[in-house]
Amino acid sequence: MPLRTVTITLSSSLVILVVGGFFLVRQATAGIVEAKRTSAIAETTATINRIQGQLRDTDLRTASLYERLNRLADDAASQSGQYHVLIQGPVSGLISQGVSPDSVPADLTAQVGESSGVWTAPTMVHYTDHVRPDVPGIVVGSTLWSPGSSQSIPVYFIFPETQEVATVALLRRSVISVGALMAVAIAVTTYLATRHISRPIRQASITASKLAGGDLDERMVVRGTDDLATLASSMNDMAAQLDRRIGELERLSSLQQQFVSDVSHELRTPMTTMRMASEMIEADPHDPVQVRSVELMRAQMERFELLLADLLEISRFDAGAAQLALEDCDIVELVRSEIVDVTPLADRLGVPIVLVADCAQTAEVDPRRISRIIRNLLANAVEHAEGKVVEVTVVGNDCAVGVAVRDHGVGFEPWQAEKVFGRFWRGDPSRVRTVGGSGLGLAISRQDANLHHGWLTAWGRPGQGAFFRLVVPRQPGGVIVESPLPPSPTDGDHADDQEE
């Protein structure tokens, strides 16, 4: 913020200083030139009158007009020292006092020759000694009258502006120096002021970052009663409220988790008693109806126990208490073991399972959680395969290992690809469950994959089956730069697919 403010302020100030300095120097230069012009006209008028009076008393019988004009020009130039005189002689041309005739503009010569009066024009003074450099100047032209006749003699007074040029240069340097000093002063003052103002804002940002990082005891120092002090006070109030709210949520979460655990424990006791009773009843198989009822009751009790276990697992995820027990495992062996476990169900439903794995794929994972993900994916695929083959593929690259489960059964709509991971979600509510389950399997599987910093994605099309992809890094906390598996099967309809 200080740098941005200094940049904006300094840029604006430089523009103002440059424009203001330009007009200041321009106005000062115009004033100096105008004062020089006024002074030159006044001095020229006085000198012309004096020379004309001296020329009127000249006796041309004892001295020629040319000699007299030359002497008068020398006298006038030596007395003043501020100008040079150039006289248009009647016979021998120009009488010049150290300056070149080129110093007189042609326009001014025409004006003086056409009418009487005093005329001025800017010029560049050229010296005849070729030692002194050319300088800007002002030429004042007028006429003298020859004694005893009406013949006019043009005369030009050339005023070099050497002193004025030096004054303007000094003024320009002064304006530049003062402007530079003002720019530096503005930059330093703006930086110090902005730094002083932004210090509480920067402290507020640091405090907010610490609060976001979990340091809820962090507070800002309140100084004064201005707006920044109000900001600090508000930040402290917000931190206190946030600390209090988070504490309440933690207590509620702990109470919820404890409640679920207590309920699960309390429910397991009557469930155990009911199981023992069912086993005793089942030991006397004389009544077929009674035996069938016991079988149904036992199946529902097993399903109820599975639901309790999944609810406990979900509560651990919600409370942030789930942790990994990492081991270096061969993912192919985990998949093969789960295929063996689900084979009886697949044989009962007439669903063949094919495993595609070229070699072992090792990764440091939690084998219990990875096995649970694969078990859920296989059970869902077998249940929805409608007697068609289920393909399981295990591949890997340098950074990750991927497991794909592909069935060719009922499938689902593309918009349901994320819905399938919802809790208790069913794509077709009218469809009867074959395997059973709690309805939390895929939701828990997604949480298990996220806990490994991996992916669990789904692809489906009605009538074309489903494709589930699990990708986990080989090392804990690793970054999956490239997936070893595509997001959708190669034999599916990809018309509605979007890029990942």
Coordinates of N, CA and C in Angstrom, one line a residue, residues 49-77 79 85 87-90 92 95 97 144-147 153 155:
N49 N 17.3 60.5 -30.8 CA 17.1 61.9 -30.6 C 18.4 62.6 -30.4
R50 N 19.3 62.0 -29.6 CA 20.6 62.6 -29.4 C 21.5 62.7 -30.6
I51 N 21.5 61.6 -31.3 CA 22.3 61.5 -32.6 C 21.8 62.5 -33.6
Q52 N 20.4 62.6 -33.7 CA 19.8 63.5 -34.7 C 20.2 64.9 -34.3
G53 N 20.2 65.3 -33.1 CA 20.6 66.6 -32.7 C 22.1 66.9 -33.0
Q54 N 22.9 65.9 -32.7 CA 24.3 66.1 -33.1 C 24.6 66.2 -34.6
L55 N 23.8 65.4 -35.3 CA 23.9 65.4 -36.7 C 23.4 66.7 -37.3
R56 N 22.4 67.3 -36.7 CA 21.9 68.6 -37.2 C 22.9 69.7 -37.1
D57 N 23.8 69.6 -36.1 CA 24.8 70.7 -36.0 C 26.1 70.4 -36.7
T58 N 26.1 69.3 -37.5 CA 27.3 68.9 -38.3 C 27.5 69.8 -39.5
D59 N 28.7 70.3 -39.7 CA 29.1 71.1 -40.8 C 29.7 70.2 -41.9
L60 N 29.0 69.9 -42.9 CA 29.4 68.9 -43.9 C 30.5 69.5 -44.8
R61 N 30.8 70.8 -44.6 CA 31.9 71.3 -45.4 C 33.2 70.9 -44.8
T62 N 33.3 70.6 -43.5 CA 34.6 70.3 -42.9 C 34.7 68.8 -42.6
A63 N 33.6 68.0 -42.7 CA 33.6 66.6 -42.4 C 32.5 65.9 -43.3
S64 N 32.8 64.8 -43.8 CA 31.9 64.1 -44.6 C 30.8 63.4 -43.7
L65 N 29.6 63.2 -44.3 CA 28.5 62.6 -43.6 C 28.9 61.2 -43.1
Y66 N 29.6 60.5 -43.9 CA 30.0 59.1 -43.6 C 30.9 59.1 -42.4
E67 N 31.9 60.0 -42.3 CA 32.8 60.0 -41.2 C 32.0 60.4 -39.9
R68 N 31.1 61.4 -40.1 CA 30.3 61.8 -38.9 C 29.4 60.7 -38.4
L69 N 28.8 60.0 -39.3 CA 27.9 58.9 -38.9 C 28.7 57.8 -38.1
N70 N 29.9 57.5 -38.7 CA 30.8 56.5 -38.1 C 31.2 56.9 -36.7
R71 N 31.5 58.2 -36.5 CA 32.0 58.7 -35.2 C 30.8 58.7 -34.2
L72 N 29.6 59.1 -34.7 CA 28.5 59.1 -33.8 C 28.1 57.7 -33.4
A73 N 28.2 56.7 -34.3 CA 27.9 55.3 -34.0 C 28.8 54.8 -32.9
D74 N 30.2 55.1 -33.1 CA 31.1 54.7 -32.1 C 30.8 55.3 -30.7
D75 N 30.5 56.6 -30.7 CA 30.2 57.2 -29.4 C 29.0 56.6 -28.7
A76 N 28.0 56.4 -29.5 CA 26.7 55.9 -28.9 C 27.0 54.5 -28.4
A77 N 27.7 53.6 -29.1 CA 27.9 52.2 -28.7 C 28.8 52.2 -27.4
Q79 N 29.3 54.6 -25.2 CA 28.6 55.2 -24.0 C 27.7 54.2 -23.3
V85 N 25.5 49.4 -32.8 CA 24.8 50.3 -33.7 C 25.2 49.9 -35.2
I87 N 24.5 51.4 -39.0 CA 23.9 52.5 -39.8 C 24.0 52.2 -41.2
Q88 N 22.9 52.5 -42.0 CA 22.9 52.3 -43.4 C 23.5 53.6 -44.0
G89 N 24.8 53.6 -44.3 CA 25.5 54.8 -44.9 C 25.0 55.2 -46.2
P90 N 25.1 56.5 -46.5 CA 24.5 56.9 -47.8 C 25.4 56.6 -49.0
S92 N 28.8 54.4 -48.6 CA 29.7 53.2 -48.5 C 29.0 52.0 -47.9
I95 N 27.4 50.8 -41.8 CA 28.5 51.1 -40.9 C 28.1 50.2 -39.7
Q97 N 29.1 48.1 -36.0 CA 29.9 48.2 -34.8 C 30.1 46.8 -34.3
L144 N 17.4 58.2 -39.4 CA 18.1 59.5 -39.1 C 17.9 60.3 -40.4
W145 N 17.9 61.7 -40.2 CA 17.8 62.5 -41.4 C 19.1 63.3 -41.6
S146 N 19.5 63.3 -42.9 CA 20.7 64.0 -43.2 C 20.5 65.5 -43.1
P147 N 21.5 66.2 -42.5 CA 21.3 67.7 -42.3 C 21.2 68.4 -43.6
I153 N 18.3 58.1 -43.3 CA 19.4 57.1 -43.1 C 18.9 56.1 -42.1
V155 N 18.9 53.3 -39.3 CA 19.8 53.0 -38.3 C 19.2 51.8 -37.4

